[in-house]
mmCIF file of N, CA and C in Angstrom:
data_model
loop_
_atom_site.group_PDB
_atom_site.id
_atom_site.type_symbol
_atom_site.label_atom_id
_atom_site.label_comp_id
_atom_site.label_asym_id
_atom_site.label_seq_id
_atom_site.Cartn_x
_atom_site.Cartn_y
_atom_site.Cartn_z
ATOM 1 N N MET X 1 0.815 -1.167 -0.022
ATOM 2 C CA MET X 1 0.133 -0.182 -0.140
ATOM 3 C C MET X 1 0.550 1.032 0.203
ATOM 4 N N ASP X 2 2.017 1.412 0.832
ATOM 5 C CA ASP X 2 2.705 2.180 0.632
ATOM 6 C C ASP X 2 3.616 2.779 -0.514
ATOM 7 N N ASN X 3 4.361 2.030 -0.811
ATOM 8 C CA ASN X 3 4.680 1.889 -2.523
ATOM 9 C C ASN X 3 3.536 2.469 -3.142
ATOM 10 N N LEU X 4 2.483 2.052 -3.301
ATOM 11 C CA LEU X 4 1.368 2.616 -4.467
ATOM 12 C C LEU X 4 1.050 4.058 -4.206
ATOM 13 N N ALA X 5 1.130 4.010 -2.739
ATOM 14 C CA ALA X 5 0.642 5.981 -2.754
ATOM 15 C C ALA X 5 2.168 6.439 -3.170
ATOM 16 N N GLY X 6 3.146 6.108 -3.041
ATOM 17 C CA GLY X 6 4.151 6.717 -3.402
ATOM 18 C C GLY X 6 4.344 7.001 -4.650
ATOM 19 N N TRP X 7 3.997 5.740 -5.244
ATOM 20 C CA TRP X 7 4.163 6.139 -7.090
ATOM 21 C C TRP X 7 2.535 7.143 -7.382
ATOM 22 N N ILE X 8 1.798 6.895 -6.788
ATOM 23 C CA ILE X 8 0.649 8.128 -7.724
ATOM 24 C C ILE X 8 0.972 9.395 -6.721
ATOM 25 N N ALA X 9 1.527 9.417 -5.448
ATOM 26 C CA ALA X 9 2.220 10.960 -5.621
ATOM 27 C C ALA X 9 3.134 11.636 -6.442
ATOM 28 N N SER X 10 4.174 10.263 -6.882
ATOM 29 C CA SER X 10 5.275 10.784 -7.999
ATOM 30 C C SER X 10 4.546 11.212 -8.942
ATOM 31 N N ALA X 11 3.470 10.618 -9.772
ATOM 32 C CA ALA X 11 2.716 10.938 -10.677
ATOM 33 C C ALA X 11 1.603 12.353 -10.686
ATOM 34 N N PHE X 12 1.215 12.447 -9.551
ATOM 35 C CA PHE X 12 0.466 14.027 -9.458
ATOM 36 C C PHE X 12 1.759 14.835 -9.311
ATOM 37 N N THR X 13 2.952 14.315 -8.411
ATOM 38 C CA THR X 13 3.934 15.549 -8.696
ATOM 39 C C THR X 13 4.359 15.868 -10.137
ATOM 40 N N LEU X 14 4.369 14.821 -11.284
ATOM 41 C CA LEU X 14 5.093 14.841 -12.346
ATOM 42 C C LEU X 14 4.035 15.669 -12.828
ATOM 43 N N ALA X 15 2.686 15.479 -12.861
ATOM 44 C CA ALA X 15 1.607 15.972 -13.431
ATOM 45 C C ALA X 15 1.739 17.893 -12.942
ATOM 46 N N THR X 16 2.133 18.372 -12.139
ATOM 47 C CA THR X 16 2.053 19.483 -11.255
ATOM 48 C C THR X 16 2.870 20.507 -12.625
ATOM 49 N N PHE X 17 3.964 19.411 -12.673
ATOM 50 C CA PHE X 17 5.429 20.389 -13.528
ATOM 51 C C PHE X 17 4.633 20.384 -14.772
ATOM 52 N N ALA X 18 3.907 19.412 -15.530
ATOM 53 C CA ALA X 18 3.388 19.318 -16.850
ATOM 54 C C ALA X 18 2.331 20.773 -17.288
ATOM 55 N N CYS X 19 1.932 20.912 -16.009
ATOM 56 C CA CYS X 19 0.650 22.116 -15.919
ATOM 57 C C CYS X 19 0.840 23.401 -16.574
ATOM 58 N N CYS X 20 -0.041 23.971 -17.098
ATOM 59 C CA CYS X 20 0.442 25.484 -17.773
ATOM 60 C C CYS X 20 -0.408 26.589 -17.122
ATOM 61 N N GLN X 21 -1.698 26.245 -16.623
ATOM 62 C CA GLN X 21 -2.397 27.123 -16.217
ATOM 63 C C GLN X 21 -1.999 26.799 -14.081
ATOM 64 N N GLY X 22 -2.001 27.903 -13.778
ATOM 65 C CA GLY X 22 -1.996 28.096 -12.227
ATOM 66 C C GLY X 22 -2.931 27.308 -11.303
ATOM 67 N N ARG X 23 -4.384 27.232 -11.436
ATOM 68 C CA ARG X 23 -5.289 26.832 -11.206
ATOM 69 C C ARG X 23 -5.035 24.816 -11.542
ATOM 70 N N ALA X 24 -4.876 24.661 -12.352
ATOM 71 C CA ALA X 24 -4.445 23.150 -12.609
ATOM 72 C C ALA X 24 -3.175 22.888 -11.415
ATOM 73 N N LEU X 25 -2.161 23.717 -11.823
ATOM 74 C CA LEU X 25 -0.933 23.386 -11.168
ATOM 75 C C LEU X 25 -1.201 23.118 -9.439
ATOM 76 N N ARG X 26 -2.194 24.171 -9.034
ATOM 77 C CA ARG X 26 -2.288 24.047 -7.746
ATOM 78 C C ARG X 26 -3.145 23.016 -6.974
ATOM 79 N N LEU X 27 -4.223 22.638 -7.683
ATOM 80 C CA LEU X 27 -5.119 21.607 -7.664
ATOM 81 C C LEU X 27 -4.517 19.909 -7.704
ATOM 82 N N CYS X 28 -3.601 19.810 -8.831
ATOM 83 C CA CYS X 28 -2.680 18.784 -8.905
ATOM 84 C C CYS X 28 -1.640 19.109 -7.394
ATOM 85 N N ALA X 29 -0.914 19.532 -7.377
ATOM 86 C CA ALA X 29 0.296 20.142 -6.367
ATOM 87 C C ALA X 29 -0.774 19.642 -4.436
ATOM 88 N N LEU X 30 -2.119 19.957 -4.861
ATOM 89 C CA LEU X 30 -2.575 19.823 -3.852
ATOM 90 C C LEU X 30 -3.078 17.916 -3.217
ATOM 91 N N ALA X 31 -3.025 17.596 -5.163
ATOM 92 C CA ALA X 31 -3.704 16.037 -4.858
ATOM 93 C C ALA X 31 -2.263 15.280 -4.358
ATOM 94 N N ALA X 32 -0.855 15.891 -5.380
ATOM 95 C CA ALA X 32 0.246 15.155 -4.397
ATOM 96 C C ALA X 32 0.731 14.980 -3.149
ATOM 97 N N ASN X 33 -0.021 16.631 -2.847
ATOM 98 C CA ASN X 33 0.177 16.392 -1.115
ATOM 99 C C ASN X 33 -0.645 15.521 -0.498
ATOM 100 N N ALA X 34 -1.568 14.993 -0.771
ATOM 101 C CA ALA X 34 -2.545 14.213 -0.124
ATOM 102 C C ALA X 34 -1.907 13.443 -0.609
ATOM 103 N N ALA X 35 -1.485 13.001 -1.148
ATOM 104 C CA ALA X 35 -0.602 11.193 -1.688
ATOM 105 C C ALA X 35 0.410 11.433 -1.254
ATOM 106 N N PHE X 36 1.121 12.130 -0.924
ATOM 107 C CA PHE X 36 2.460 12.170 0.037
ATOM 108 C C PHE X 36 1.732 12.247 1.643
ATOM 109 N N ILE X 37 1.171 12.496 1.992
ATOM 110 C CA ILE X 37 0.944 12.790 3.287
ATOM 111 C C ILE X 37 0.241 11.097 3.745
ATOM 112 N N VAL X 38 -0.147 10.544 2.790
ATOM 113 C CA VAL X 38 -0.643 9.145 3.064
ATOM 114 C C VAL X 38 0.547 8.204 2.937
ATOM 115 N N TYR X 39 0.963 8.502 1.886
ATOM 116 C CA TYR X 39 2.720 7.718 1.734
ATOM 117 C C TYR X 39 3.399 7.964 3.044
ATOM 118 N N GLY X 40 3.499 9.483 3.686
ATOM 119 C CA GLY X 40 4.568 9.483 4.617
ATOM 120 C C GLY X 40 4.126 8.632 5.657
ATOM 121 N N ALA X 41 2.781 8.905 6.138
ATOM 122 C CA ALA X 41 1.464 8.291 7.362
ATOM 123 C C ALA X 41 1.887 6.641 6.911
ATOM 124 N N THR X 42 1.640 6.242 6.138
ATOM 125 C CA THR X 42 1.742 4.769 6.122
ATOM 126 C C THR X 42 3.500 3.867 6.046
ATOM 127 N N ALA X 43 3.776 4.488 5.693
ATOM 128 C CA ALA X 43 5.506 4.201 5.711
ATOM 129 C C ALA X 43 6.726 4.409 6.362
ATOM 130 N N HIS X 44 5.956 5.823 7.718
ATOM 131 C CA HIS X 44 6.408 6.156 8.475
ATOM 132 C C HIS X 44 7.635 7.015 8.280
ATOM 133 N N LEU X 45 7.112 7.961 7.393
ATOM 134 C CA LEU X 45 8.149 8.718 6.624
ATOM 135 C C LEU X 45 7.629 10.198 6.866
ATOM 136 N N TRP X 46 8.254 10.432 8.362
ATOM 137 C CA TRP X 46 7.941 11.777 9.080
ATOM 138 C C TRP X 46 8.177 13.113 8.205
ATOM 139 N N PRO X 47 9.244 12.958 7.781
ATOM 140 C CA PRO X 47 9.720 14.206 7.620
ATOM 141 C C PRO X 47 9.002 14.827 5.965
ATOM 142 N N VAL X 48 8.565 13.704 5.179
ATOM 143 C CA VAL X 48 7.942 13.374 3.972
ATOM 144 C C VAL X 48 6.301 14.093 4.902
ATOM 145 N N LEU X 49 5.870 13.071 5.197
ATOM 146 C CA LEU X 49 4.603 14.152 5.783
ATOM 147 C C LEU X 49 4.078 15.088 6.334
ATOM 148 N N ALA X 50 5.455 15.776 7.219
ATOM 149 C CA ALA X 50 5.451 16.950 8.004
ATOM 150 C C ALA X 50 5.797 18.050 6.524
ATOM 151 N N LEU X 51 6.337 17.957 5.637
ATOM 152 C CA LEU X 51 6.795 18.375 4.373
ATOM 153 C C LEU X 51 5.352 19.081 3.591
ATOM 154 N N HIS X 52 4.775 18.040 3.506
ATOM 155 C CA HIS X 52 3.391 17.934 2.702
ATOM 156 C C HIS X 52 2.156 18.630 3.328
ATOM 157 N N ALA X 53 2.206 18.410 4.824
ATOM 158 C CA ALA X 53 1.277 18.626 5.624
ATOM 159 C C ALA X 53 1.096 20.697 5.842
ATOM 160 N N ILE X 54 2.335 20.858 5.810
ATOM 161 C CA ILE X 54 2.939 22.512 5.627
ATOM 162 C C ILE X 54 2.493 22.890 4.432
ATOM 163 N N LEU X 55 2.586 22.128 3.171
ATOM 164 C CA LEU X 55 2.424 22.697 1.970
ATOM 165 C C LEU X 55 0.790 22.634 1.386
ATOM 166 N N VAL X 56 0.327 22.033 1.861
ATOM 167 C CA VAL X 56 -1.281 22.087 1.988
ATOM 168 C C VAL X 56 -1.802 23.339 2.150
ATOM 169 N N PRO X 57 -1.611 24.476 3.220
ATOM 170 C CA PRO X 57 -2.385 25.223 3.514
ATOM 171 C C PRO X 57 -1.654 26.847 2.572
ATOM 172 N N LEU X 58 -0.547 26.141 2.451
ATOM 173 C CA LEU X 58 0.726 27.132 1.367
ATOM 174 C C LEU X 58 -0.235 27.011 -0.157
ATOM 175 N N ASN X 59 -0.527 25.717 -0.729
ATOM 176 C CA ASN X 59 -1.221 25.914 -1.937
ATOM 177 C C ASN X 59 -2.533 26.134 -1.754
ATOM 178 N N LEU X 60 -3.187 26.091 -0.923
ATOM 179 C CA LEU X 60 -4.608 26.414 -0.718
ATOM 180 C C LEU X 60 -4.517 28.036 -0.977
ATOM 181 N N TRP X 61 -3.730 28.424 -0.122
ATOM 182 C CA TRP X 61 -3.795 29.989 0.043
ATOM 183 C C TRP X 61 -3.766 30.573 -1.475
ATOM 184 N N ARG X 62 -2.330 29.670 -2.531
ATOM 185 C CA ARG X 62 -2.207 30.639 -3.709
ATOM 186 C C ARG X 62 -3.137 30.262 -4.415
ATOM 187 N N LEU X 63 -4.098 29.306 -4.512
ATOM 188 C CA LEU X 63 -4.839 28.778 -5.136
ATOM 189 C C LEU X 63 -6.058 29.865 -5.076
ATOM 190 N N SER X 64 -6.136 30.171 -3.719
ATOM 191 C CA SER X 64 -7.246 31.466 -3.438
ATOM 192 C C SER X 64 -7.071 32.869 -3.526
ATOM 193 N N GLN X 65 -5.769 32.708 -3.843
ATOM 194 C CA GLN X 65 -4.792 34.144 -4.359
ATOM 195 C C GLN X 65 -5.802 34.197 -5.997
ATOM 196 N N LEU X 66 -5.205 32.869 -6.484
ATOM 197 C CA LEU X 66 -5.494 32.749 -8.430
ATOM 198 C C LEU X 66 -7.095 33.102 -8.267
ATOM 199 N N ARG X 67 -7.945 32.448 -7.288
ATOM 200 C CA ARG X 67 -9.208 32.990 -7.520
ATOM 201 C C ARG X 67 -9.783 34.465 -7.624
ATOM 202 N N SER X 68 -9.176 35.024 -6.941
ATOM 203 C CA SER X 68 -9.388 36.362 -6.542
ATOM 204 C C SER X 68 -8.655 37.520 -7.431
ATOM 205 N N ASP X 69 -7.641 36.927 -8.024
ATOM 206 C CA ASP X 69 -6.766 37.880 -8.981
ATOM 207 C C ASP X 69 -7.453 37.541 -10.390
ATOM 208 N N ALA X 70 -8.393 36.427 -10.596
ATOM 209 C CA ALA X 70 -9.042 36.063 -12.003
ATOM 210 C C ALA X 70 -9.433 37.012 -12.791
ATOM 211 N N PRO X 71 -9.883 37.964 -12.897
ATOM 212 C CA PRO X 71 -10.514 39.006 -13.738
ATOM 213 C C PRO X 71 -9.271 39.494 -14.397
ATOM 214 N N SER X 72 -8.158 40.116 -13.216
ATOM 215 C CA SER X 72 -7.229 40.932 -13.840
ATOM 216 C C SER X 72 -6.060 40.200 -13.837
ATOM 217 N N GLY X 73 -5.259 40.802 -15.077
ATOM 218 C CA GLY X 73 -4.409 40.415 -16.158
ATOM 219 C C GLY X 73 -4.171 39.002 -16.353
ATOM 220 N N ARG X 74 -5.185 38.361 -17.338
ATOM 221 C CA ARG X 74 -4.898 37.191 -17.329
ATOM 222 C C ARG X 74 -4.227 37.125 -19.082
ATOM 223 N N VAL X 75 -3.486 35.946 -18.763
ATOM 224 C CA VAL X 75 -2.591 35.921 -20.416
ATOM 225 C C VAL X 75 -3.898 35.175 -21.165
ATOM 226 N N ALA X 76 -4.088 35.851 -22.608
ATOM 227 C CA ALA X 76 -4.798 35.348 -24.241
ATOM 228 C C ALA X 76 -3.887 34.113 -24.044
ATOM 229 N N PRO X 77 -4.644 33.282 -24.857
ATOM 230 C CA PRO X 77 -4.185 31.790 -25.276
ATOM 231 C C PRO X 77 -3.015 32.350 -26.316
ATOM 232 N N ASN X 78 -3.072 33.189 -27.420
ATOM 233 C CA ASN X 78 -1.718 33.457 -27.888
ATOM 234 C C ASN X 78 -0.310 34.223 -27.186
ATOM 235 N N GLY X 79 -0.457 34.438 -26.021
ATOM 236 C CA GLY X 79 0.117 34.842 -24.862
ATOM 237 C C GLY X 79 0.483 36.163 -24.752
ATOM 238 N N SER X 80 -0.481 37.039 -25.524
ATOM 239 C CA SER X 80 -0.257 38.513 -25.097
ATOM 240 C C SER X 80 -1.295 38.760 -24.012
ATOM 241 N N MET X 81 -1.199 39.787 -23.133
ATOM 242 C CA MET X 81 -1.816 40.039 -21.991
ATOM 243 C C MET X 81 -2.788 41.218 -22.339
ATOM 244 N N THR X 82 -3.508 40.900 -21.351
ATOM 245 C CA THR X 82 -5.015 41.799 -21.220
ATOM 246 C C THR X 82 -5.336 42.087 -20.347
ATOM 247 N N GLY X 83 -5.989 43.097 -19.749
ATOM 248 C CA GLY X 83 -6.592 44.026 -18.772
ATOM 249 C C GLY X 83 -5.589 44.541 -17.782
ATOM 250 N N PRO X 84 -5.865 44.630 -16.526
ATOM 251 C CA PRO X 84 -5.155 45.791 -16.017
ATOM 252 C C PRO X 84 -3.438 45.201 -15.979
ATOM 253 N N ALA X 85 -3.144 44.227 -16.352
ATOM 254 C CA ALA X 85 -1.616 43.838 -16.241
ATOM 255 C C ALA X 85 -1.070 44.422 -17.721
ATOM 256 N N LEU X 86 -1.444 44.784 -18.360
ATOM 257 C CA LEU X 86 -1.334 45.222 -19.250
ATOM 258 C C LEU X 86 -0.723 46.931 -18.999
ATOM 259 N N VAL X 87 -2.156 47.182 -18.547
ATOM 260 C CA VAL X 87 -1.833 48.610 -18.165
ATOM 261 C C VAL X 87 -1.165 49.398 -17.772
ATOM 262 N N ARG X 88 -0.788 48.186 -16.199
ATOM 263 C CA ARG X 88 0.809 48.654 -15.575
ATOM 264 C C ARG X 88 1.386 48.528 -16.232
ATOM 265 N N ILE X 89 2.169 47.476 -17.326
ATOM 266 C CA ILE X 89 3.039 47.665 -18.013
ATOM 267 C C ILE X 89 3.436 48.446 -18.798
ATOM 268 N N ALA X 90 2.191 49.169 -19.177
ATOM 269 C CA ALA X 90 2.231 50.481 -20.258
ATOM 270 C C ALA X 90 2.430 51.843 -19.292
ATOM 271 N N ALA X 91 2.209 51.765 -18.207
ATOM 272 C CA ALA X 91 2.400 52.649 -17.049
ATOM 273 C C ALA X 91 3.428 52.761 -17.030
ATOM 274 N N MET X 92 4.443 51.636 -16.682
ATOM 275 C CA MET X 92 5.641 51.464 -15.931
ATOM 276 C C MET X 92 6.893 51.739 -17.541
ATOM 277 N N ARG X 93 6.683 51.871 -18.288
ATOM 278 C CA ARG X 93 6.970 52.167 -19.955
ATOM 279 C C ARG X 93 7.040 53.288 -20.311
ATOM 280 N N ARG X 94 6.139 54.399 -19.788
ATOM 281 C CA ARG X 94 5.280 55.560 -20.380
ATOM 282 C C ARG X 94 7.154 56.857 -19.609
ATOM 283 N N PRO X 95 7.566 56.762 -18.858
ATOM 284 C CA PRO X 95 8.555 57.565 -18.173
ATOM 285 C C PRO X 95 10.098 57.263 -19.321
ATOM 286 N N MET X 96 10.024 55.818 -19.221
ATOM 287 C CA MET X 96 10.968 55.955 -20.128
ATOM 288 C C MET X 96 10.756 55.871 -21.541
ATOM 289 N N ILE X 97 9.711 56.411 -21.943
ATOM 290 C CA ILE X 97 9.381 57.042 -23.267
ATOM 291 C C ILE X 97 9.542 58.069 -23.405
ATOM 292 N N ARG X 98 8.954 58.663 -22.250
ATOM 293 C CA ARG X 98 9.470 60.401 -22.030
ATOM 294 C C ARG X 98 10.649 60.471 -22.025
ATOM 295 N N ALA X 99 11.457 59.821 -21.449
ATOM 296 C CA ALA X 99 12.828 60.249 -21.153
ATOM 297 C C ALA X 99 13.720 60.382 -22.412
ATOM 298 N N ARG X 100 13.432 59.059 -23.196
ATOM 299 C CA ARG X 100 14.083 59.466 -24.385
ATOM 300 C C ARG X 100 13.803 60.335 -25.690
ATOM 301 N N ARG X 101 12.061 60.396 -25.489
ATOM 302 C CA ARG X 101 11.587 61.927 -26.148
ATOM 303 C C ARG X 101 12.441 63.229 -25.961
ATOM 304 N N ASN X 102 12.723 63.475 -24.767
ATOM 305 C CA ASN X 102 12.880 64.474 -24.421
ATOM 306 C C ASN X 102 14.653 64.655 -24.274
ATOM 307 N N LEU X 103 15.256 63.691 -24.334
ATOM 308 C CA LEU X 103 16.902 63.206 -24.290
ATOM 309 C C LEU X 103 16.888 63.881 -26.346
ATOM 310 N N ARG X 104 16.210 63.150 -27.073
ATOM 311 C CA ARG X 104 16.418 63.559 -28.680
ATOM 312 C C ARG X 104 16.138 65.032 -28.466
ATOM 313 N N PHE X 105 15.077 65.576 -27.998
ATOM 314 C CA PHE X 105 14.813 67.049 -28.087
ATOM 315 C C PHE X 105 15.619 68.045 -27.470
ATOM 316 N N TYR X 106 16.495 67.464 -26.703
ATOM 317 C CA TYR X 106 17.931 68.374 -26.097
ATOM 318 C C TYR X 106 18.840 68.137 -27.030
ATOM 319 N N ARG X 107 19.181 67.231 -27.473
ATOM 320 C CA ARG X 107 20.102 66.595 -28.541
ATOM 321 C C ARG X 107 20.005 67.377 -29.819
ATOM 322 N N LEU X 108 18.867 67.417 -30.674
ATOM 323 C CA LEU X 108 18.256 68.042 -31.506
ATOM 324 C C LEU X 108 18.598 69.803 -31.387
ATOM 325 N N GLN X 109 18.217 70.508 -30.012
ATOM 326 C CA GLN X 109 18.347 71.764 -29.399
ATOM 327 C C GLN X 109 19.682 71.839 -29.750
ATOM 328 N N ALA X 110 20.401 70.913 -29.063
ATOM 329 C CA ALA X 110 21.826 71.535 -28.597
ATOM 330 C C ALA X 110 22.458 71.460 -29.897
ATOM 331 N N THR X 111 22.480 70.584 -31.302
ATOM 332 C CA THR X 111 22.900 70.649 -32.376
ATOM 333 C C THR X 111 22.468 71.714 -32.879
ATOM 334 N N ALA X 112 21.670 72.158 -33.177
ATOM 335 C CA ALA X 112 20.795 73.464 -33.568
ATOM 336 C C ALA X 112 21.612 74.563 -33.349
ATOM 337 N N THR X 113 21.634 75.007 -32.044
ATOM 338 C CA THR X 113 22.529 75.545 -31.556
ATOM 339 C C THR X 113 24.060 75.813 -31.466
ATOM 340 N N ALA X 114 24.295 74.808 -31.694
ATOM 341 C CA ALA X 114 26.144 74.281 -32.208
ATOM 342 C C ALA X 114 26.131 75.055 -33.699
ATOM 343 N N ARG X 115 25.166 74.735 -34.476
ATOM 344 C CA ARG X 115 25.167 74.637 -35.825
ATOM 345 C C ARG X 115 25.215 76.723 -36.333
ATOM 346 N N SER X 116 24.103 77.391 -35.686
ATOM 347 C CA SER X 116 23.590 78.593 -35.937
ATOM 348 C C SER X 116 25.273 79.567 -35.585
ATOM 349 N N PRO X 117 24.901 80.256 -36.798
ATOM 350 C CA PRO X 117 26.105 81.517 -36.310
ATOM 351 C C PRO X 117 25.548 82.280 -35.163
ATOM 352 N N SER X 118 26.623 82.665 -35.303
ATOM 353 C CA SER X 118 26.244 83.666 -33.799
ATOM 354 C C SER X 118 26.941 85.302 -34.426
#
């Protein structure tokens, strides 16, 4: 029984690494945690049991964060970002664009004054 639980837990862990979406990843991780808890208890592997008992609340917390953040900043199937996350990234780029524009303006102004006859 304990070897079977270990193999099942390993399969869930492997599935966790294959997940692309956050919700599926956390659900697979929770299943792996449950299987590893059973494995640790039946095989008397207390460090394994303790680790996965600690990881269960962590995975539940991250899963709840995914549910509360769901409408904002999703990634479209083609990989482009939509929603507020895209707005935040665009807002971060604005000062850099302004700085480059100002630098070009001052360079042009400096060249124009250097070339003008006095």
